[in-house]
Every structure is written in structure tokens, then in C-alpha cells.
Amino acid sequence: MIAFAVRRFIQAIVVLLAVSLIAFVMFKYVGDPISQMVGPETPIDQREALREQLGLNDPVPLQFMHYLGDVVQGNFGRSFRTGLAVDRVLLERIPATLELAIVAVLYAVVAGIPMGVYSGLYPDRWLSKFFQTVSLIGISLPTFFVGVILIYIFGPTLNLLPTFGRGEVVHIGFWSTGLLTVSGLKSIILPAFTLGMFQLTLIMRLVRSEMLEVLRTDYIKFARARGLSNRAVNFGHALKNTLVPVITVIGLQLGQVIAFAIITEAVFQWPGMGLLFLQAIQFADVPVMSTYLLVVAVFFVAINLVVDLLYYVIDPRLRLDRAVAQGG
Amino acid sequence: MAPQNDSPPLLEVRNLSIEFPTRRGTLVAVDDISLHIDQGEVLGVVGESGAGKSLTGNAIIGLLEHPGRIASGEILLNGKRIDNLSYEQMRRIRGRDIGAVFQDPLTSLNPLYTVSRQLVETIKVHTDLDTGAARARALELLEAVGIPAAKERLSSYPHEFSGGMRQRVVIALALAAEPRLIIADEPTTALDVSIQAQIIALLKRLCAERGTAVMLVTHDMGVIAETADRVAVMYAGRVVETGPVASVIQNAHHPYTSGLMGSIPHMKHGVNRLTQIDGAMPRLNAIPQGCAFNPRCEKVFDRCRKERPELISIEQNEVACWLYQSDVGGVS
Ligand SMILES: Nc1ncnc2c1ncn2[C@@H]1O[C@H](COP(=O)(O)OP(=O)(O)OP(=O)(O)O)[C@@H](O)[C@H]1O
Ligand code: SF4
Ligand SMILES: [Mg+2]
């Protein structure tokens, strides 16, 4: 177990190094930081002096080392646009994005798994067929379109739910949460629904096909032949065997949701990292862009790490060291 | 006909037919077969691949897979019909009255649970034992099926056992609630040749000790010769010959049975498969008219191609073949 975790951890570090290289390259070659920092009337020799001072004339590998050093110390530079420290700016935005992503995925899981189980167990019932059809629509509609339609229905038409912003937030330490106020809760419904819809259909379809597959296996037939109850067979034996692929997908989806919250955040003016990133692109605010990239990569890698460790908990066949210890 | 006792046989299959509705008509995979198994008896069922052996076994435990269905006939356990029970009523019979052992021990066990957990859940579903008592019973069972260091192995997962050991675990699971009948569908086919005999001997001994009857489906005539009390030979969804094992082996009447038995004296376990008869069994959608065996039969004559022979008693056996129709008074 520990060897496994260490191995995974080293892999995670390698991935993060690769991403920081990309972030660095972006930082270094996209746009000219000097011209962002000084006015157009600044003479060449002053620019050169600044360049020397910032270490921009050092060999590139050395610059990368410096960049890494800065990143590790939490020094991500200053936003070209606002001049504020990038880490502060992003840190302020992370809670909004994370809450949105987690609520979206939770809703996708809580609704998607039972729907998938049902349609896997009873593929011929009309409700299962209905789920299948609806899920096709869910998979093929673009997010922004769903968002706009929802805004139109629940905003001006019914006037039921807020359609932009986060509502009131409460600060707990560095974290700001909208989940503790009524307006915050109301505000998250539409964006989370929009963001989670694709995930819901994906999870539902995956659970369904995995269930269909597992229900055909010998050990399910044998479990029935042993006289186990339907519930024990369907949930204790079948559902558990679908969990490894389902958890993989949920984990990957959580990463995706964090990364692709951009569109939903834009549609609902949700004050998260994605919205910040969009604004950064407009201003070629490279420090913000590259830091955003790093942060998303950290989330991705962390989630994958957790998913890998979960496999290990669920599937004993992966605990190879144990099997070897017992002599196979 | 079958010997008439006062009490009904443990299991009786009467005129069972199993069919598959398909777009191009209905396929009849098991056609009007009758079998019976007495208390503690071992009935061997042989026949080439596709003869309908597994379907018959699945129908008995009520686990025919969709879209297969019982078209007609009855299945009786201790004289009571079980083929028309609800899923829940049948569930109580599975495991408790009729156990099952399937072909592939590598896939019969849930990979995510320890053998202890799978044994305990099976025991608890059929008895009033609490978890502690069920665990003690699980240990007894593992010891009974000959798992070395059973106590330590309780907490092992299926993948930590070899194929032969896993089939022992499967047998322990089948016996967990002391059923009176076990349907063993090719229990050793997937195993290494060197351990097939051990597993068969184990199954035979455990069932004999407990007075458990066995329906043993196999391709291996050697296993039948050593293990079974009676044999039913199936061909293309029908029973073509049945009788006491010695009589069927030494005194086969049906040309198909004779073909099967031809190689017995030279046989070692598992080496011989039923391949010595020329030709192949017909597909379900092309079963010949008359006797289904007629295209492959050396003794075929006119009548075989027109009319279908029914089982009749010849000496100790029952045989479905026109060769014997004149020897005996009437069609049974
Ligand atoms: N779902 C199905 N649809 C159509 N035909 C089927 C289906 N399942 C089984 N059959 C047919 O039923 C026949 C009997 O199958 P069965 O599995 O009982 O054979 P078997 O005697 O057990 O053979 P084997 O020795 O290969 O296990 C076969 O011809 C098979 O093709
Ligand atoms: S009925 Fe005819 S074809 Fe069939 S086994 Fe007997 S002799 Fe051969
Ligand atoms: Mg079979």
C-alpha cells in the first residue's frame, strides 16, 4: 500500500513538473512581460536594465529553475492587469469554482447512479428507455445552450431563481462559501445543474452499461444460484463490481468540471477561476493564465491520486504485495 | 419406465421443453425430455456440446437466461412443482434445496469479497445462524473441502487461490446450506487435467457422506463410469438413452451411445472428448426430421428419416431408436 502510494506520488510530481514547464514556456514566450510592465515611451536601455534585473537574460534552464523556485514558494508573480499578487487573486476565486464543481458532480452522482442502476437492471422498461433518450439529449446539447435556456426559463419568465453571481457569501478563514446562505444556495442551483448535466448523463450511461455487463458474469449467476436475495445480488455483488470504472470516470469528470467550469461561469457570471481566466485571456495577463493552468493541473493530479487509492481500497486484486506475501 | 417407488423421486423432470423465440421463428433447444434423480443418487448427463445439458440444469434451478423459456413440461422436487414458482419462492429453494457448481471456478466467485464473506452470506441467507456461528460453519466447510490452512484462508480473496482450490471453495458454497441435490455442470472442464480427478472424487465423497444427490453434467465418460449411478445420454435436445451406468456403458443400445462408449477402455481422465463420431450435431434451426442422429448414424434406415423414435425400455435401459422397435411390444 505504501509502496503503491509512493509510486503514485512520484508520478504525480512528474506530471506537475511537465505542466509547470508548459506554464513557464507560456510565461516566457507569450507576450513580452517588459512591455506589459513599462510604458511605451520607456527607452531601450531602461528596458534592458529591467530585463537584466528580472533575470530574463539568464540561460533558459536557469530561468525555469527560478520559476519553479518561485512557484514552490507560492510566488506566482503579479497580474499584468491589476498589479495584484496572482496567488491572492486566484485564492479568492478558488472556493467559488470548487463549490460549483463539487455540487455539480454530487448532483450528477446522486442522480446518475440510481438512474443507471435502474436502467441496467430493467433495460426493457419504458422508464429506462426514457432515461436513455433523455441522456442522449443531455450528451449532445452544448453547455452554454442549456445554461441560456435555463436562464431564460427561471430568470425573466418564472422569476424563481437568480441567474447570475454567487449570492451572499460567508467567510470562514480564507474560504468563502455560498452554501450557508439562502441566496447563495439558490444561486448555485442553475449553474450546478447546467455544469453537472453532461456528467449526469455520462455517469448514468456508464453505470447502465457496466451493470448490464456485470449481470451477465458467472459470479452473479452463481450468487443467484446460492439463493441470495435480489437486493444482495444487485447491489452487494453487481453494483460494487461496477464501481472501479465508475469511480474513475467520476474522478476524471470532477477534474474536467473544474477545468471546464469556464463556460458555465461565463454564462452565469459565476465569480470563479474560470471567469478570471477568461478575463486574463482578454488582457493577455500571462501570470494569471499560467498560474490558472498550474492550479487546474494540481487539482487534476490530486483527484487522480485519490481515485487510484480508491481502486486499491475497492479491488483486492490490485493489492498485489499482499497476494505475494500470502504465496499467491 | 422409471422404477415406481411409493415416495416420489427427489427430482423429476417431466416432458420438459425449452425454447428460444427468435426473429426467424422459435428454436427448440430442449425437446420433451424426462429425467428423475432419487435421494443420494448421482445422475450423469452426457452429450456433445449444444445437446441442451446446461439448459436443463439451469431450468431446474430456475435460472434460465432470457430469452430462453420453459415451453412445456414440469419440474418436481419431492413431488411438488417448482417450475412455476415465483422468483422469491424459487430463490429460497436455490442453495437450500438445490445447490449448483458451474464450469469455471475462476469466474464463479465475486473477486471483490473474501471467501469468508461469500460463505457467511450464503449460510446466513438459508439458516438462522448469527455471523459468529456462520463463520465457524464456513471454516468447517473449507476444511471439509480440503483447503489447507483453512483458518488463515478464510480471509483470502478468490484471486489468491489456484483454480482447483477455487473450485473447492465453490463446492463449499454449493454445500453451505446442505442441499439435497447439486447440479454440477462440467465442474472440472476448466481445470488442469491433473486435478480434475481430485475434484470429482471430492464432490463424490462429500455428497455420499451427506446423502446429497448430484446431477453431474460432463463430457468425460471416464468420470461418468467412476462416479454416476445412472446415465442420461442427450443428443440435440433429447434424451436418446438412459439407464444404470454399468448397463449403458457395457450394453449400449443406441448407436450414438455406442459411439460415445467406444473409446472407454483406452480412456484416461480428460484426454478423451466426445469427438470420435464423424460429423457434428445439427444446429437448432436445422434438426433433421425423424431421428435427429440419422445423418451420422451407420445403421440408419428408411424409417429413421421419417418418424421420430420415442424412448422405450430395452433390458435395463430406455432407448430412443427404431432398431429396437420391433424387439419390444409397444412404444412406451
Ligand atoms: N440465448 C440463446 N439463444 C439461442 N440459442 C441458445 C441460447 N442459449 C443456448 N442456446 C442453444 O441451446 C442449445 C443447448 O445449449 P446448452 O448450453 O444447454 O448446451 P450444452 O449441452 O450444455 O453444451 P456444452 O457441452 O457446450 O455446455 C445450444 O444449441 C445453444 O446454441
Ligand atoms: S433411429 Fe435410426 S438413425 Fe436414429 S439412431 Fe436408431 S438407427 Fe440410427
Ligand atoms: Mg453446458
Coordinates of N, CA and C in Angstrom, one line a residue, chain B residues 28-147:
Chain B
V28 N -36.2 -24.8 -30.7 CA -36.5 -25.7 -29.5 C -35.1 -26.3 -29.2
A29 N -34.6 -25.9 -28.0 CA -33.3 -26.4 -27.6 C -33.3 -27.6 -26.8
V30 N -34.4 -27.7 -26.0 CA -34.6 -29.0 -25.2 C -36.0 -29.4 -25.6
D31 N -36.1 -30.7 -26.0 CA -37.3 -31.1 -26.6 C -37.9 -32.3 -25.9
D32 N -38.8 -32.0 -25.0 CA -39.6 -33.1 -24.4 C -38.8 -34.1 -23.6
I33 N -37.9 -33.6 -22.7 CA -37.1 -34.6 -22.0 C -37.7 -34.9 -20.6
S34 N -37.4 -36.1 -20.2 CA -37.9 -36.5 -18.9 C -36.7 -37.2 -18.2
L35 N -36.5 -36.8 -16.9 CA -35.4 -37.3 -16.1 C -35.9 -37.5 -14.7
H36 N -35.2 -38.4 -13.9 CA -35.5 -38.3 -12.5 C -34.3 -38.7 -11.7
I37 N -34.1 -38.1 -10.5 CA -33.0 -38.4 -9.7 C -33.5 -38.7 -8.3
D38 N -33.1 -39.9 -7.8 CA -33.5 -40.3 -6.4 C -32.6 -39.7 -5.4
Q39 N -33.1 -39.7 -4.1 CA -32.3 -39.3 -3.0 C -30.9 -39.9 -3.1
G40 N -29.9 -39.1 -2.9 CA -28.5 -39.6 -2.8 C -27.9 -40.2 -4.1
E41 N -28.6 -40.1 -5.2 CA -28.2 -40.7 -6.4 C -27.4 -39.8 -7.3
V42 N -26.4 -40.3 -8.0 CA -25.6 -39.5 -9.0 C -26.1 -39.8 -10.4
L43 N -26.7 -38.8 -11.0 CA -27.1 -39.0 -12.4 C -26.1 -38.3 -13.3
G44 N -25.5 -39.1 -14.2 CA -24.5 -38.5 -15.1 C -25.3 -38.0 -16.4
V45 N -25.0 -36.8 -16.9 CA -25.6 -36.4 -18.1 C -24.5 -36.1 -19.1
V46 N -24.5 -36.9 -20.2 CA -23.5 -36.7 -21.2 C -24.1 -36.3 -22.6
G47 N -23.3 -35.8 -23.4 CA -23.7 -35.5 -24.8 C -22.8 -34.4 -25.3
E48 N -22.8 -34.3 -26.6 CA -21.9 -33.3 -27.2 C -22.4 -31.9 -26.9
S49 N -21.5 -30.9 -27.2 CA -21.7 -29.5 -26.9 C -23.0 -29.1 -27.7
G50 N -23.9 -28.4 -26.9 CA -25.1 -27.9 -27.6 C -26.3 -28.9 -27.4
A51 N -26.1 -30.0 -26.7 CA -27.1 -31.0 -26.6 C -28.3 -30.5 -25.7
G52 N -28.0 -29.5 -24.9 CA -29.0 -29.0 -24.0 C -28.8 -29.3 -22.6
K53 N -27.6 -29.8 -22.2 CA -27.4 -30.2 -20.8 C -27.5 -29.0 -19.9
S54 N -26.7 -28.0 -20.2 CA -26.7 -26.8 -19.3 C -28.1 -26.2 -19.2
L55 N -28.8 -26.1 -20.3 CA -30.1 -25.5 -20.3 C -31.0 -26.3 -19.3
T56 N -30.9 -27.6 -19.4 CA -31.8 -28.4 -18.5 C -31.4 -28.1 -17.0
G57 N -30.1 -28.1 -16.7 CA -29.7 -27.7 -15.4 C -30.2 -26.4 -14.9
N58 N -30.0 -25.4 -15.8 CA -30.5 -24.0 -15.5 C -32.0 -24.0 -15.3
A59 N -32.7 -24.7 -16.1 CA -34.2 -24.7 -15.9 C -34.5 -25.3 -14.5
I60 N -33.8 -26.3 -14.1 CA -34.1 -26.9 -12.8 C -33.9 -26.0 -11.6
I61 N -32.8 -25.2 -11.7 CA -32.6 -24.2 -10.6 C -33.3 -22.9 -10.9
G62 N -34.1 -22.8 -11.9 CA -34.9 -21.6 -12.2 C -34.1 -20.5 -12.7
L63 N -33.0 -20.7 -13.3 CA -32.1 -19.6 -13.8 C -31.9 -19.7 -15.3
L64 N -32.9 -20.0 -16.0 CA -32.8 -19.9 -17.5 C -32.6 -18.5 -17.9
E65 N -31.7 -18.3 -18.8 CA -31.4 -16.9 -19.1 C -32.4 -16.4 -20.2
H66 N -32.8 -15.2 -20.1 CA -33.7 -14.5 -21.1 C -32.9 -14.6 -22.4
P67 N -33.5 -14.9 -23.5 CA -35.0 -15.1 -23.8 C -35.4 -16.6 -23.7
G68 N -34.5 -17.4 -23.2 CA -34.9 -18.8 -23.1 C -36.0 -19.0 -22.1
R69 N -36.9 -20.0 -22.4 CA -38.0 -20.2 -21.5 C -38.5 -21.6 -21.6
I70 N -39.2 -22.0 -20.5 CA -39.8 -23.3 -20.5 C -41.0 -23.3 -21.3
A71 N -41.1 -24.1 -22.4 CA -42.3 -24.0 -23.2 C -43.4 -25.0 -22.7
S72 N -42.9 -26.1 -22.2 CA -43.9 -27.0 -21.6 C -43.2 -28.0 -20.7
G73 N -44.0 -28.7 -20.0 CA -43.4 -29.7 -19.1 C -43.4 -29.2 -17.6
E74 N -42.9 -30.1 -16.7 CA -43.0 -29.8 -15.3 C -41.7 -30.2 -14.7
I75 N -41.3 -29.5 -13.6 CA -40.1 -29.9 -12.8 C -40.6 -30.1 -11.4
L76 N -40.4 -31.3 -10.8 CA -40.9 -31.5 -9.4 C -39.8 -31.8 -8.5
L77 N -39.9 -31.2 -7.3 CA -38.9 -31.5 -6.3 C -39.7 -32.2 -5.1
N78 N -39.4 -33.4 -4.8 CA -40.2 -34.2 -3.8 C -41.7 -34.2 -4.1
G79 N -41.9 -34.3 -5.4 CA -43.3 -34.4 -5.8 C -44.0 -33.0 -6.0
K80 N -43.4 -31.9 -5.6 CA -44.0 -30.6 -5.7 C -43.4 -29.8 -6.9
R81 N -44.3 -29.2 -7.6 CA -43.8 -28.5 -8.8 C -43.0 -27.3 -8.4
I82 N -41.9 -27.1 -9.0 CA -41.1 -25.9 -8.7 C -40.9 -25.0 -10.0
D83 N -41.3 -25.5 -11.1 CA -41.1 -24.7 -12.4 C -42.0 -23.5 -12.5
N84 N -43.1 -23.5 -11.7 CA -44.0 -22.4 -11.8 C -44.0 -21.5 -10.6
L85 N -42.9 -21.6 -9.8 CA -42.8 -20.7 -8.6 C -42.4 -19.3 -8.9
S86 N -42.7 -18.4 -8.0 CA -42.3 -17.0 -8.2 C -40.8 -16.9 -8.0
Y87 N -40.1 -15.8 -8.4 CA -38.7 -15.7 -8.3 C -38.3 -15.9 -6.8
E88 N -39.1 -15.2 -5.9 CA -38.7 -15.2 -4.5 C -38.9 -16.7 -3.9
Q89 N -40.0 -17.4 -4.3 CA -40.1 -18.7 -3.8 C -39.0 -19.6 -4.3
M90 N -38.6 -19.4 -5.5 CA -37.6 -20.3 -6.1 C -36.2 -19.9 -5.5
R91 N -36.0 -18.6 -5.1 CA -34.8 -18.2 -4.5 C -34.5 -19.0 -3.2
R92 N -35.6 -19.2 -2.5 CA -35.5 -20.0 -1.2 C -35.1 -21.4 -1.4
I93 N -35.4 -21.9 -2.6 CA -35.0 -23.3 -2.9 C -33.6 -23.4 -3.4
R94 N -33.2 -22.4 -4.1 CA -31.8 -22.3 -4.6 C -30.8 -22.2 -3.5
G95 N -29.9 -23.1 -3.5 CA -28.9 -23.0 -2.4 C -29.3 -23.9 -1.2
R96 N -30.6 -23.8 -0.8 CA -31.0 -24.6 0.3 C -31.4 -26.0 -0.1
D97 N -32.2 -26.2 -1.1 CA -32.6 -27.5 -1.6 C -31.8 -28.0 -2.8
I98 N -31.5 -27.1 -3.7 CA -30.7 -27.4 -4.8 C -29.5 -26.5 -4.9
G99 N -28.3 -27.1 -4.8 CA -27.1 -26.3 -5.0 C -26.6 -26.4 -6.4
A100 N -25.6 -25.5 -6.7 CA -25.1 -25.6 -8.1 C -23.6 -25.3 -8.1
V101 N -22.9 -26.1 -9.0 CA -21.5 -25.8 -9.2 C -21.3 -25.6 -10.7
F102 N -20.8 -24.5 -11.1 CA -20.6 -24.3 -12.5 C -19.2 -24.6 -13.0
Q103 N -19.1 -24.4 -14.3 CA -17.9 -24.9 -15.0 C -16.6 -24.2 -14.6
D104 N -16.7 -22.8 -14.5 CA -15.4 -22.1 -14.4 C -15.2 -21.5 -13.0
P105 N -14.4 -22.2 -12.2 CA -14.2 -21.7 -10.8 C -13.5 -20.3 -10.8
L106 N -12.8 -20.0 -11.9 CA -12.1 -18.7 -11.9 C -13.1 -17.5 -12.0
T107 N -14.3 -17.8 -12.5 CA -15.2 -16.7 -12.6 C -16.5 -16.9 -11.8
S108 N -16.5 -18.0 -11.0 CA -17.8 -18.2 -10.2 C -17.8 -17.4 -8.9
L109 N -16.6 -16.9 -8.5 CA -16.6 -16.2 -7.2 C -16.4 -14.7 -7.5
N110 N -17.1 -13.9 -6.6 CA -17.0 -12.5 -6.8 C -15.6 -12.0 -6.3
P111 N -14.9 -11.4 -7.3 CA -13.5 -11.1 -7.0 C -13.3 -10.1 -5.9
L112 N -14.4 -9.3 -5.5 CA -14.2 -8.2 -4.5 C -14.4 -8.7 -3.1
Y113 N -14.9 -9.9 -2.9 CA -15.2 -10.3 -1.5 C -14.3 -11.5 -1.1
T114 N -14.0 -11.6 0.2 CA -13.2 -12.7 0.7 C -14.1 -14.0 0.6
V115 N -13.5 -15.1 0.6 CA -14.3 -16.3 0.6 C -15.1 -16.4 1.9
S116 N -14.6 -15.9 3.0 CA -15.4 -16.0 4.2 C -16.7 -15.2 4.1
R117 N -16.6 -14.0 3.5 CA -17.8 -13.2 3.4 C -18.8 -13.9 2.5
Q118 N -18.3 -14.5 1.4 CA -19.2 -15.2 0.4 C -19.9 -16.4 1.1
L119 N -19.1 -17.1 1.9 CA -19.6 -18.3 2.6 C -20.6 -17.8 3.6
V120 N -20.3 -16.8 4.4 CA -21.1 -16.4 5.5 C -22.4 -15.9 5.0
E121 N -22.4 -15.1 3.9 CA -23.7 -14.6 3.4 C -24.6 -15.7 2.9
T122 N -24.0 -16.7 2.3 CA -24.8 -17.9 1.8 C -25.4 -18.6 3.0
I123 N -24.6 -18.8 4.0 CA -25.1 -19.6 5.2 C -26.2 -18.8 5.9
K124 N -26.0 -17.5 6.0 CA -26.9 -16.7 6.8 C -28.3 -16.6 6.0
V125 N -28.2 -16.6 4.7 CA -29.4 -16.5 4.0 C -30.3 -17.7 4.1
H126 N -29.7 -18.8 4.4 CA -30.5 -20.1 4.5 C -30.7 -20.6 5.9
T127 N -30.0 -20.1 6.9 CA -30.1 -20.6 8.2 C -30.4 -19.4 9.2
D128 N -30.6 -19.8 10.5 CA -30.8 -18.7 11.5 C -29.5 -18.4 12.2
L129 N -28.4 -19.0 11.7 CA -27.1 -18.7 12.4 C -26.8 -17.3 12.4
D130 N -26.2 -16.8 13.6 CA -25.7 -15.4 13.6 C -24.3 -15.4 12.9
T131 N -23.7 -14.2 12.7 CA -22.5 -14.1 12.0 C -21.4 -15.0 12.6
G132 N -21.3 -15.0 13.9 CA -20.2 -15.8 14.5 C -20.3 -17.3 14.2
A133 N -21.6 -17.8 14.4 CA -21.8 -19.2 14.1 C -21.6 -19.5 12.6
A134 N -22.1 -18.6 11.8 CA -21.9 -18.8 10.3 C -20.4 -18.9 10.0
R135 N -19.6 -18.0 10.6 CA -18.2 -18.0 10.3 C -17.6 -19.4 10.8
A136 N -18.0 -19.9 11.9 CA -17.5 -21.2 12.3 C -17.9 -22.3 11.3
R137 N -19.1 -22.2 10.8 CA -19.5 -23.1 9.9 C -18.8 -23.0 8.5
A138 N -18.5 -21.8 8.2 CA -17.7 -21.5 7.0 C -16.3 -22.2 7.1
L139 N -15.7 -22.1 8.3 CA -14.4 -22.7 8.5 C -14.6 -24.3 8.3
E140 N -15.6 -24.8 9.0 CA -15.8 -26.3 8.8 C -15.9 -26.7 7.4
L141 N -16.7 -25.9 6.6 CA -16.9 -26.2 5.2 C -15.5 -26.2 4.4
L142 N -14.8 -25.1 4.7 CA -13.5 -25.0 4.0 C -12.6 -26.2 4.3
E143 N -12.6 -26.6 5.6 CA -11.8 -27.8 6.0 C -12.4 -29.0 5.3
A144 N -13.7 -29.1 5.2 CA -14.3 -30.3 4.6 C -13.9 -30.4 3.1
V145 N -13.8 -29.3 2.4 CA -13.4 -29.4 1.0 C -11.9 -29.5 0.8
G146 N -11.2 -29.6 1.9 CA -9.7 -29.8 1.8 C -8.9 -28.6 1.5
I147 N -9.2 -27.4 2.0 CA -8.4 -26.3 1.8 C -7.3 -26.3 2.9

